[in-house]
Short mmCIF file of C-alpha atoms (C1' of nucleotides) in Angstrom, two decimals:
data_model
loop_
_atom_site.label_atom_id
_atom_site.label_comp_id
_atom_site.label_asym_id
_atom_site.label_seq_id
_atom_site.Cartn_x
_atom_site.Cartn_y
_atom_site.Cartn_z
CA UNK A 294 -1.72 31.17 13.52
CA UNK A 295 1.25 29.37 12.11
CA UNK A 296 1.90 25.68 12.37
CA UNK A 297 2.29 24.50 15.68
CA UNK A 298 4.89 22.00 16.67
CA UNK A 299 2.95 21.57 20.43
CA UNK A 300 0.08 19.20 18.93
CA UNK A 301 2.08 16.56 19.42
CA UNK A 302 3.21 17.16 22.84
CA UNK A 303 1.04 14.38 24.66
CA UNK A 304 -1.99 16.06 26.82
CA UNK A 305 -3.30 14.25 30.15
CA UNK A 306 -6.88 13.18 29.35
CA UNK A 307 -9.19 13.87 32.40
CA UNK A 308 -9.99 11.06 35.09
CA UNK A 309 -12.16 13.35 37.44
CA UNK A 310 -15.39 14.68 36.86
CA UNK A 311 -13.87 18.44 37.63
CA UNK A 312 -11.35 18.60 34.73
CA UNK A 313 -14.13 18.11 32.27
CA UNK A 314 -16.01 21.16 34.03
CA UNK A 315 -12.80 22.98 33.69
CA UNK A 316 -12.29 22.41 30.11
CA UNK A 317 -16.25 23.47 29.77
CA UNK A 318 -15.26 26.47 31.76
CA UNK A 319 -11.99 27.36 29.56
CA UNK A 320 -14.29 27.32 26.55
CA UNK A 321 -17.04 29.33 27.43
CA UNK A 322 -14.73 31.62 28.54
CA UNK A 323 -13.01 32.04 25.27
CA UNK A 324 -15.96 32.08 23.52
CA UNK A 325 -16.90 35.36 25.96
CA UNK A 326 -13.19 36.75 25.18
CA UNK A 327 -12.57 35.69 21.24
CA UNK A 328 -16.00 37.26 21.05
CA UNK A 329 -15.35 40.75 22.81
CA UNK A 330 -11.49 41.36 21.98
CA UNK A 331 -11.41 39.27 18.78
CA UNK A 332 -8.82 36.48 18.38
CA UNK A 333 -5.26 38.35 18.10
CA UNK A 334 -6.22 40.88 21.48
CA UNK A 335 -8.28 37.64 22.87
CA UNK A 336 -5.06 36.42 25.18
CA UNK A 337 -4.83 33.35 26.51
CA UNK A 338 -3.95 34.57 30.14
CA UNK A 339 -7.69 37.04 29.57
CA UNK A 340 -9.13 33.65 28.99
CA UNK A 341 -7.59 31.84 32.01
CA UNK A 342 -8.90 35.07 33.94
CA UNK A 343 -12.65 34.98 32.72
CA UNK A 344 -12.89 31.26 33.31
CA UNK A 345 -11.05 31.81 37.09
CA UNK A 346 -8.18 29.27 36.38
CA UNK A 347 -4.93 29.99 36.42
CA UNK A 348 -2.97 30.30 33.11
CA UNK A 349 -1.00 26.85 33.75
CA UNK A 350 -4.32 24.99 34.14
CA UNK A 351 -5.20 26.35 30.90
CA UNK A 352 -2.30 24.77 29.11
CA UNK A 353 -2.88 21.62 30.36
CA UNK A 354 -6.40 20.74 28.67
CA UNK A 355 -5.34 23.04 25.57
CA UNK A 356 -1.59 22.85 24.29
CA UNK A 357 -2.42 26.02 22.34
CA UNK A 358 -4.49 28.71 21.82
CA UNK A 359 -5.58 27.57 18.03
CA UNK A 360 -6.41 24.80 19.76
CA UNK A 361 -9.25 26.55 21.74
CA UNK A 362 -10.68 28.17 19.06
CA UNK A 363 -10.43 24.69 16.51
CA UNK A 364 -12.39 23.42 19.49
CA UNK A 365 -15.12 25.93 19.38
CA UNK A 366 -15.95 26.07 15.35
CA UNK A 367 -15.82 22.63 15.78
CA UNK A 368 -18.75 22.62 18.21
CA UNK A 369 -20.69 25.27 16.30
CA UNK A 370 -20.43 23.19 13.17
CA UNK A 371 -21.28 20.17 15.30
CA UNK A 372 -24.80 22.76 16.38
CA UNK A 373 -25.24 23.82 13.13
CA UNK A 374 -25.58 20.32 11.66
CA UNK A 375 -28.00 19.25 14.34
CA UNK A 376 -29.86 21.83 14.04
CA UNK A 377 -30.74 21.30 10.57
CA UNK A 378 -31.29 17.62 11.08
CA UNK A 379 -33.99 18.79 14.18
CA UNK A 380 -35.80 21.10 11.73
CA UNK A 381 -36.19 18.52 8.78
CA UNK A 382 -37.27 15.96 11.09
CA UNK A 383 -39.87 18.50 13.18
CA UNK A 384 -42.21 18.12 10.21
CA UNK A 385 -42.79 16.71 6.65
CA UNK A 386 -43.24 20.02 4.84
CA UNK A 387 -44.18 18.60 0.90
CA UNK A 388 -43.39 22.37 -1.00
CA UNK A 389 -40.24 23.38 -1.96
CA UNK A 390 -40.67 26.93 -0.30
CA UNK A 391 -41.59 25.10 3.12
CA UNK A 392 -38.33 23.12 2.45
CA UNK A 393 -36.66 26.23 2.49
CA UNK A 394 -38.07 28.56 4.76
CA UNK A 395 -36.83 25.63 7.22
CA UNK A 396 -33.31 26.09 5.57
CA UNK A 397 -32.84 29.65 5.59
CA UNK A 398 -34.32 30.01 9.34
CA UNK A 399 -32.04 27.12 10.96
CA UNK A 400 -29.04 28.98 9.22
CA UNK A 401 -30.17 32.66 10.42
CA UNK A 402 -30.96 31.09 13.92
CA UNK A 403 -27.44 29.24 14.35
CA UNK A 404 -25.99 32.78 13.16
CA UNK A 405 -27.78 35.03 15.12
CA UNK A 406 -26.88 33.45 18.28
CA UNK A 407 -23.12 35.35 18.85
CA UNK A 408 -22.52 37.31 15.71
CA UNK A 409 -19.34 38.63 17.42
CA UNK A 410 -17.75 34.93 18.15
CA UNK A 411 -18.26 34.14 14.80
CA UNK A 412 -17.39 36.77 13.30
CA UNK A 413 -14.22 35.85 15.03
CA UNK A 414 -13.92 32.29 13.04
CA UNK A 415 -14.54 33.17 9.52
CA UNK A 416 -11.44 35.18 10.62
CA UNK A 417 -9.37 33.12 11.36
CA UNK A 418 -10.61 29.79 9.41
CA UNK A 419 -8.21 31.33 6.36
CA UNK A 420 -5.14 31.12 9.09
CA UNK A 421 -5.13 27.48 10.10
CA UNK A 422 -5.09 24.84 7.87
CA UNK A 423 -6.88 22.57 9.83
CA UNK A 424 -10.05 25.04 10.38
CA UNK A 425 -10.00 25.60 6.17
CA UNK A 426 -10.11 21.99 5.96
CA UNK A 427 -12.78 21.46 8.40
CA UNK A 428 -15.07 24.13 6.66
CA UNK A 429 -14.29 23.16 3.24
CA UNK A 430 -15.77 19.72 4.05
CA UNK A 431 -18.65 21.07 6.12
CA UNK A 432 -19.22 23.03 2.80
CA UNK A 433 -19.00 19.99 0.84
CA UNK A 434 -21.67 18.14 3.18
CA UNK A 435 -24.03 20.71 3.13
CA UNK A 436 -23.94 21.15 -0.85
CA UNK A 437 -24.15 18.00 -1.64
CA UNK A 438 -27.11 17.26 0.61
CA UNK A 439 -28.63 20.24 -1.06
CA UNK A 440 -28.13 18.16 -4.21
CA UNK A 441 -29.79 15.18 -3.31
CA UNK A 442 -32.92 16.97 -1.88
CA UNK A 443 -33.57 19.19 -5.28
CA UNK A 444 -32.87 16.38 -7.02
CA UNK A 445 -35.41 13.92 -5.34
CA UNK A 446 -38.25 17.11 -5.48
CA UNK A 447 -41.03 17.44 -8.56
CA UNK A 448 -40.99 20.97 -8.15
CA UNK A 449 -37.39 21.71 -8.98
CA UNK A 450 -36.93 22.72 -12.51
CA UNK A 451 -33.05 23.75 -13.29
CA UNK A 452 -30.50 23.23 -15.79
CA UNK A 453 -27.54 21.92 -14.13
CA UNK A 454 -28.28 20.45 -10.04
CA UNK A 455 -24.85 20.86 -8.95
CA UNK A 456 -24.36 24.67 -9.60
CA UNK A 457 -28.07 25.50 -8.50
CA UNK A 458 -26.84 23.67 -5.32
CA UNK A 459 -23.83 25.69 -4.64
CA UNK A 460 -26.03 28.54 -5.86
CA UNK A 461 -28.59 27.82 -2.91
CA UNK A 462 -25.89 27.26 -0.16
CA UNK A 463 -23.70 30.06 -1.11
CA UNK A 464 -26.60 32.51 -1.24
CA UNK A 465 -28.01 31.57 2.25
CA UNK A 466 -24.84 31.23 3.86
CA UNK A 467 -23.29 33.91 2.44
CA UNK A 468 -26.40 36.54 2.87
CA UNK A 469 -26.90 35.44 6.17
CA UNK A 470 -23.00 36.15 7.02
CA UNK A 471 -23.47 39.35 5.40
CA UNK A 472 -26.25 40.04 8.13
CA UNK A 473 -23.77 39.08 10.68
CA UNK A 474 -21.58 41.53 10.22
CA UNK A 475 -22.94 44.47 9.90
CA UNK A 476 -25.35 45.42 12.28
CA UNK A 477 -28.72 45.18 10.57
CA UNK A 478 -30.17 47.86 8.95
CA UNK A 479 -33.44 45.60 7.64
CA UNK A 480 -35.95 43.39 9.58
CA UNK A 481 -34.45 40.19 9.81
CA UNK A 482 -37.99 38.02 9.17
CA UNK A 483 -38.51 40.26 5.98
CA UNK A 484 -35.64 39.80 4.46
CA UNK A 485 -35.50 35.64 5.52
CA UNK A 486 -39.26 35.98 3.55
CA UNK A 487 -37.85 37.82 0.76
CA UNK A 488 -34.76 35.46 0.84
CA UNK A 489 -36.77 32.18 0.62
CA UNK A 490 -38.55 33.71 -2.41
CA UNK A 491 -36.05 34.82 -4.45
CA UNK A 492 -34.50 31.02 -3.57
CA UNK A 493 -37.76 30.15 -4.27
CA UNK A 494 -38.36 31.25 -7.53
CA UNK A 495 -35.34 30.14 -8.82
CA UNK A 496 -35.70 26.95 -8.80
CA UNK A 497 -38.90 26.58 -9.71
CA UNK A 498 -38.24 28.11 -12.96
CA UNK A 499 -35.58 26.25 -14.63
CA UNK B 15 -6.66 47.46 15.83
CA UNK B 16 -7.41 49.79 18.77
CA UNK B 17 -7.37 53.80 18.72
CA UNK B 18 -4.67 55.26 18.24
CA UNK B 19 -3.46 58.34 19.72
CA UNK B 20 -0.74 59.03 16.81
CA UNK B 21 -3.28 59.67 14.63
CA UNK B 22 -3.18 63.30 15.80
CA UNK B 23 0.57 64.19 14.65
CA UNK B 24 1.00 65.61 12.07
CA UNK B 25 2.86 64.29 9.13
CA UNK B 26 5.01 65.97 6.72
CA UNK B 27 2.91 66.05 3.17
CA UNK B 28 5.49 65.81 0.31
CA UNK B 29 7.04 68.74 -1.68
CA UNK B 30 9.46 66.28 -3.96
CA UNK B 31 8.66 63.90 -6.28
CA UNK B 32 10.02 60.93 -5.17
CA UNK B 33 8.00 61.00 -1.67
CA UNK B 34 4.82 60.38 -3.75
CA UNK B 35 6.93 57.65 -4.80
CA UNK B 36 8.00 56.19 -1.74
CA UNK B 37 4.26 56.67 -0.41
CA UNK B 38 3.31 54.01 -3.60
CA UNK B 39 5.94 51.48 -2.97
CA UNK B 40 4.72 51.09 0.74
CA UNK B 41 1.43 50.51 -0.29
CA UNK B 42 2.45 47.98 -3.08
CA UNK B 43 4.41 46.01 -0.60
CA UNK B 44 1.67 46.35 1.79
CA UNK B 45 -0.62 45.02 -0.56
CA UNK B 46 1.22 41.83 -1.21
CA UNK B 47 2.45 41.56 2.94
CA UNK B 48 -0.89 41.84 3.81
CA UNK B 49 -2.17 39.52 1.11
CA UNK B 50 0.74 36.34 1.82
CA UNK B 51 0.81 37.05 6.18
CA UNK B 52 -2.52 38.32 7.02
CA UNK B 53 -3.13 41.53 8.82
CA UNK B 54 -1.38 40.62 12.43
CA UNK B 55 1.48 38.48 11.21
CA UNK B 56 1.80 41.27 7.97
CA UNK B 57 4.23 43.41 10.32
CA UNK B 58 5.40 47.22 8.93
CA UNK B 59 9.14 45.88 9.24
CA UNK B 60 8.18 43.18 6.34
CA UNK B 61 6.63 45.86 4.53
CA UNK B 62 9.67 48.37 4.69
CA UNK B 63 11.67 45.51 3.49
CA UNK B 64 9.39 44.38 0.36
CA UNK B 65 9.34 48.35 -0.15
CA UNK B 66 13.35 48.48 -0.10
CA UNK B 67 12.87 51.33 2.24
CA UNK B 68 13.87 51.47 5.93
CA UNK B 69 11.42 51.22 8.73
CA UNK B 70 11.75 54.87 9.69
CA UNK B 71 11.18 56.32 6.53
CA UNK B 72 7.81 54.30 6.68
CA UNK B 73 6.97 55.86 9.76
CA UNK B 74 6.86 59.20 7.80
CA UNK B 75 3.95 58.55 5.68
CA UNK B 76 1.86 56.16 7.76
CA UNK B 77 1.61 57.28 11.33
CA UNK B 78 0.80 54.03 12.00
CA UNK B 79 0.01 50.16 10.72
CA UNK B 80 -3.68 50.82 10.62
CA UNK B 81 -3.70 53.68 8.52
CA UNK B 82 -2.14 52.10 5.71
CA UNK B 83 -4.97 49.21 5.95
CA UNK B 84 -7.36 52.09 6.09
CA UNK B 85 -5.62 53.58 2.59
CA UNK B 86 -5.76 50.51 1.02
CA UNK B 87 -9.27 50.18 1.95
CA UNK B 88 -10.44 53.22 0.49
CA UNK B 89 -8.14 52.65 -2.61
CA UNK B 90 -10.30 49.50 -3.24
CA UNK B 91 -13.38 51.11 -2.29
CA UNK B 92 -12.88 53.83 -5.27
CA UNK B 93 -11.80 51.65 -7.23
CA UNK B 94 -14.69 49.37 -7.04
CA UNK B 95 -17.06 52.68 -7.56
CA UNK B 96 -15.07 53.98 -10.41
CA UNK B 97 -15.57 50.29 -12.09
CA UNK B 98 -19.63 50.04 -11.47
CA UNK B 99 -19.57 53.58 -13.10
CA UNK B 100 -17.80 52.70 -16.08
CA UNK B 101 -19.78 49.34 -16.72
CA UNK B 102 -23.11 51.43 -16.19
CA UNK B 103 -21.68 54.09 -19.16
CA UNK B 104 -20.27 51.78 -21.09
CA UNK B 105 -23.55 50.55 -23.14
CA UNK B 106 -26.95 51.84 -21.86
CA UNK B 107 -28.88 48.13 -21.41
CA UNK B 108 -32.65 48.46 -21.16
CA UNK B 109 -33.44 44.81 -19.98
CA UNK B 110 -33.04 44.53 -16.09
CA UNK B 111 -30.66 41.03 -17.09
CA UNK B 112 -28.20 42.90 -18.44
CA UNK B 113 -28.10 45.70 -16.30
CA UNK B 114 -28.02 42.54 -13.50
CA UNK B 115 -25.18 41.14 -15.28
CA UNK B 116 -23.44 44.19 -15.93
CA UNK B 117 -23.65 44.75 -12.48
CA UNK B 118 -22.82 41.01 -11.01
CA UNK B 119 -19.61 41.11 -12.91
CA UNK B 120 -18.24 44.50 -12.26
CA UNK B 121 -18.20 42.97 -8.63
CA UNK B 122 -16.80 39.87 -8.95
CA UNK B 123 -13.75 41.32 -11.12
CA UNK B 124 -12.97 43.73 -8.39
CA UNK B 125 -13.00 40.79 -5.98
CA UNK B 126 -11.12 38.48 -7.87
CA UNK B 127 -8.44 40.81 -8.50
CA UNK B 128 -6.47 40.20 -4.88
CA UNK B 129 -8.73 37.63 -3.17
CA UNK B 130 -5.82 37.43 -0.16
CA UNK B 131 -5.86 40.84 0.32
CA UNK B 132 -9.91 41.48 0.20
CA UNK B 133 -10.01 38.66 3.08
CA UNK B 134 -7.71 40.56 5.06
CA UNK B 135 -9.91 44.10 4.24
CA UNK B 136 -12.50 42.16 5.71
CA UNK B 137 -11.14 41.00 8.31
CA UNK B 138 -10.28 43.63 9.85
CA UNK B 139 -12.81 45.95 8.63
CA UNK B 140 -15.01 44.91 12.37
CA UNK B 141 -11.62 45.67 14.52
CA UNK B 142 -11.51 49.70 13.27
CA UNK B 143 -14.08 51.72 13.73
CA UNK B 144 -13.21 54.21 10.78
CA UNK B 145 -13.15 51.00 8.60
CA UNK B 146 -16.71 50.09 9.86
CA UNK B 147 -18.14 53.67 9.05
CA UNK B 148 -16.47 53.60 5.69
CA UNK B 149 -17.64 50.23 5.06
CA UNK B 150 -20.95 51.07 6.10
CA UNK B 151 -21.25 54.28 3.84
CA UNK B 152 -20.24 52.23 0.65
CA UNK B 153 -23.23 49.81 1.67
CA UNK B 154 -25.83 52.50 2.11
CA UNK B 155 -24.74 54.19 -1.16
CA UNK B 156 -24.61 50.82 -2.93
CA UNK B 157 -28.41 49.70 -1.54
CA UNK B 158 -29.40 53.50 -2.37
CA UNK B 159 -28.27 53.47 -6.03
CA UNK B 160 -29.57 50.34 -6.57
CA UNK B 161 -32.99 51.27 -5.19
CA UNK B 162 -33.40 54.12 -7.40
CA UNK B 163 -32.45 51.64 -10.49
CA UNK B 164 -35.27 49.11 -9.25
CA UNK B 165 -37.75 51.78 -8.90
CA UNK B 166 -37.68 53.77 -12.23
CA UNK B 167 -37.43 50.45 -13.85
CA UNK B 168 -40.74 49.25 -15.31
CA UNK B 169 -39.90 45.07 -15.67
CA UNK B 170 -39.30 45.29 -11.59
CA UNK B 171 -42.57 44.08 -9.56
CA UNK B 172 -41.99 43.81 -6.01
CA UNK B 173 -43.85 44.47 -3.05
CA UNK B 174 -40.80 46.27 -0.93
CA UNK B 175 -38.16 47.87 -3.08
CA UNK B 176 -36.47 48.87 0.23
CA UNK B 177 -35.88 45.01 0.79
CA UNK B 178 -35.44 44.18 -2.67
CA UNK B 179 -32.48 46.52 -3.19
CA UNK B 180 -31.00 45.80 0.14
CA UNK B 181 -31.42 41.75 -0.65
CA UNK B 182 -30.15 42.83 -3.79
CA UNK B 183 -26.73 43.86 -2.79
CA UNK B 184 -26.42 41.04 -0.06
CA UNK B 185 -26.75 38.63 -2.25
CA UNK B 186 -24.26 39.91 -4.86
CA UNK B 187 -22.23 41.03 -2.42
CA UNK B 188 -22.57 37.54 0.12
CA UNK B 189 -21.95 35.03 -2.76
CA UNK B 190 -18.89 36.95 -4.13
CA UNK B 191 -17.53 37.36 -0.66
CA UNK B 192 -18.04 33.14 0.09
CA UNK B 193 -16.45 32.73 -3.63
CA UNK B 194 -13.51 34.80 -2.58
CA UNK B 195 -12.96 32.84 0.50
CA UNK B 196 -13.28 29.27 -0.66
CA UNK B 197 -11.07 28.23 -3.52
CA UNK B 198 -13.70 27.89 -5.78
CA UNK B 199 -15.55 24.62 -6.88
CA UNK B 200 -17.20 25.57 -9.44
CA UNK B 201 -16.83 27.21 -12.75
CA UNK B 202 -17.22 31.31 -12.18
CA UNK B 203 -19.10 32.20 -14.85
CA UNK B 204 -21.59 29.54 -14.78
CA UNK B 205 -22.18 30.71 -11.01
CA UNK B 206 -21.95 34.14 -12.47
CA UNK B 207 -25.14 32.92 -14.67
CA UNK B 208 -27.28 31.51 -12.24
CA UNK B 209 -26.43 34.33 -10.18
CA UNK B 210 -27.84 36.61 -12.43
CA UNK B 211 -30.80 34.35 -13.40
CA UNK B 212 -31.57 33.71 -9.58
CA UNK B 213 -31.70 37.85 -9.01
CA UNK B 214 -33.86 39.04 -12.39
CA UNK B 215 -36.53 36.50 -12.09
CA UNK B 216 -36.93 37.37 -7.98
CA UNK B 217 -37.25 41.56 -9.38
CA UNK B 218 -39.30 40.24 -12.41
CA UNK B 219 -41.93 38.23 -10.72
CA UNK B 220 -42.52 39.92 -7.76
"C1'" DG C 107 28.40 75.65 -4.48
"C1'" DC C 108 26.12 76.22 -0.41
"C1'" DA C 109 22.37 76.70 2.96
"C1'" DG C 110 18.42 74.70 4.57
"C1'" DG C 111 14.67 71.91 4.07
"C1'" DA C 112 13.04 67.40 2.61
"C1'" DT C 113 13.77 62.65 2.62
"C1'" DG C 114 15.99 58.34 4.19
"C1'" DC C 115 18.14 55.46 7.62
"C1'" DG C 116 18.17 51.51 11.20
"C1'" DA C 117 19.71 50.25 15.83
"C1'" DG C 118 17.20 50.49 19.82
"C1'" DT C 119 13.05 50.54 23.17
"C1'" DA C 120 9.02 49.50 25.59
"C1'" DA C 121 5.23 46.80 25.56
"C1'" DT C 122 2.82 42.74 24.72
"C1'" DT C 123 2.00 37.84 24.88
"C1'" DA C 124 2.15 32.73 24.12
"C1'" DC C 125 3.86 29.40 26.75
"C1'" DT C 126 6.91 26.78 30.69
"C1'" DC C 127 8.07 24.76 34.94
"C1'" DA C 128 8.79 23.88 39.62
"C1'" DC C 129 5.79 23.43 43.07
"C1'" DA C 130 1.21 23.30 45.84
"C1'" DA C 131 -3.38 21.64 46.65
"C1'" DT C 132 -6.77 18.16 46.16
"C1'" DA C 133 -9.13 13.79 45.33
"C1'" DG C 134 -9.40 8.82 45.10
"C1'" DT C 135 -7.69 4.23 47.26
"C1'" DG C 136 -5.96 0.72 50.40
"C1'" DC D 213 -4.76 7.95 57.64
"C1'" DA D 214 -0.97 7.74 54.45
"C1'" DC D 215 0.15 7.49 49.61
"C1'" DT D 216 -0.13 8.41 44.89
"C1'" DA D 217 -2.12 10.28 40.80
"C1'" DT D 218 -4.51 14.06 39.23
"C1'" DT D 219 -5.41 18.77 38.97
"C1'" DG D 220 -4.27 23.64 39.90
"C1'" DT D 221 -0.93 27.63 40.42
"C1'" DG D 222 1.40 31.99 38.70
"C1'" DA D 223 5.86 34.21 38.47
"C1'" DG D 224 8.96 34.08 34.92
"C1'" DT D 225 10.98 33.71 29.97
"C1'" DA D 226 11.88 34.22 25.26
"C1'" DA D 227 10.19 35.98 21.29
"C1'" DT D 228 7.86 39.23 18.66
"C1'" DT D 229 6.70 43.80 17.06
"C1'" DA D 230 4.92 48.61 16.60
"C1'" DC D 231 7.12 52.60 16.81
"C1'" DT D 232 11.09 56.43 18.04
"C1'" DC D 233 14.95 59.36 17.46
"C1'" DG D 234 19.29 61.10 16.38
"C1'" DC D 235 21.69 61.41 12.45
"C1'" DA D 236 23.02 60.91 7.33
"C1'" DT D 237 22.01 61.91 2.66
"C1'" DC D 238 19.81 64.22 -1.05
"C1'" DC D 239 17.52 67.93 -3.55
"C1'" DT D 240 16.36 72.68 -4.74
"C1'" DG D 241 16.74 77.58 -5.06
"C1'" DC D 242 19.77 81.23 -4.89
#
DNA sequence: GCAGGATGCGAGTAATTACTCACAATAGTG
DNA sequence: CACTATTGTGAGTAATTACTCGCATCCTGC
């Protein structure tokens, strides 16, 4: 996971309609591999195997095997956001707990999905710049969206908006990742109830 | 990270004192090797050098690289359950805040100690299975102590101390993690505050 | 001071793995 | 069909790295 002096090696972008369905096909197949043998025992020539392409094919649509995995937290973060946008727009909810029952259960859903894989990219986010800078602004994005929406609601009573913010995100995201990785010893709906209300409570008693 | 079949010869336990020496200095350097290269890239011939000893001589206290994770593991473990005990003699709090707080902070010292080297620890902590069980016993310990707190209590009113507890520790436990990770945005203690806050009123107005 | 055990040494080995390159197969175009 | 650009192939390479082993050095008890 050290710099790479590849990236700039110039990559063929596809004219058919079959190299796009290969790079699909690399992806999911990592995705199958980074998830099962985590990244370091995830090898690229496993990859090229699962996805039935030769190794050289591999290397032409991805000059490097960070690159693979930058492409996949890239997608999941791309999910992740739409996701949320899908469940604000589903329905007007007017109470604060609504507000965030919607939260918690778009993260937990997006998370649940292949604890393994992502397991896999918190791991590795810390070893390539360009993933720690990609997550750091996600971060950024998500906090300060959190900002605007307890600052535009009646019900919100706290002292200072940006650190009950960052309180809110980092406690969802940071429970739920806690979920992830260890295998679950506690209903998963309780504890998104109990979740919600403690998140709940908080801010409704500044 | 896979099992090892070394595990099973035996090694030579010291009679002088300057092997319980050596045995320190490895795990020093591996500490800070670990911490600046990550786990993979953190090889056992860097940490022989930082240690000023010579690759073999490594080889005679560590059967192998995992083991010395594993030591340094369990080294943090107790050293993280030595701390809680100390804050929990130190003064004898009866309001559930300041137990909370007591509590809250004891865990975010240990984690801001080495942040490098707890991101590695969990990093790796998936790819070993005597890691996971470890890990796993600390948790169940750390949800069981904390249930027992909750329920001889008399401020806590919640419907499912089970829940509670286990939220309990997640929380703590997720939002010191995701502070350790990011470089952090906001002010500790404040967080350390609302943190606190957020947890008592959720036990307190159940 | 010496015998024997404990400790230290480090060049070498076997295995793994990211990545290359010379070539083959295939698809679109006139 | 021929011709060219695109896509696919996989044996091979260079680098890395966990770990070994035969030997040197040191310490301790007698």
């Amino acid at each position: 996971m050290a710099a790479d002096r590849h990236s700039l090696r110039a990559r063929k972008q596809p004219r058919q309609a079959r190299a796009e369905l290969t790079r699909q096909r690399i992806l999911t197949a990592a995705a199958h591999v980074f998830a099962e043998h985590g990244y370091a025992a995830g090898t690229t020539n496993r990859i090229a195997e699962r996805a039935r392409i030769s190794i050289g094919s591999l290397y032409q649509y991805y000059p490097n095997k960070d690159t693979i995995l930058l492409e996949l937290v890239t997608r999941h973060l791309d999910a992740g956001v739409l996701s949320l946008k899908e469940h604000r727009d589903g329905d007007r909810p007017d109470s604060l707990e609504a507000i965030m029952r919607g939260y918690v259960r778009s993260v937990i859903d997006n998370h649940l999905d292949d604890p393994k894989l992502l397991q896999v990219m918190m791991e590795q986010t810390p070893h390539a710049p360009e993933l720690v800078e990609r997550m750091a602004r996600h971060e950024r994005e998500q906090v300060a969206h959190t900002r605007e929406l307890l600052a535009s609601h009646p019900e919100v009573r706290v002292t200072d908006i940006d650190v009950a913010a960052h309180l809110v995100v980092s406690a969802v995201g940071g429970i739920v990742h806690q979920l992830v990785a260890a295998p679950r010893s506690v209903d998963v709906r309780r504890l998104e109830d109990e979740l919600v209300a403690m998140v709940t409570r908080y801010l409704t008693l500044g």
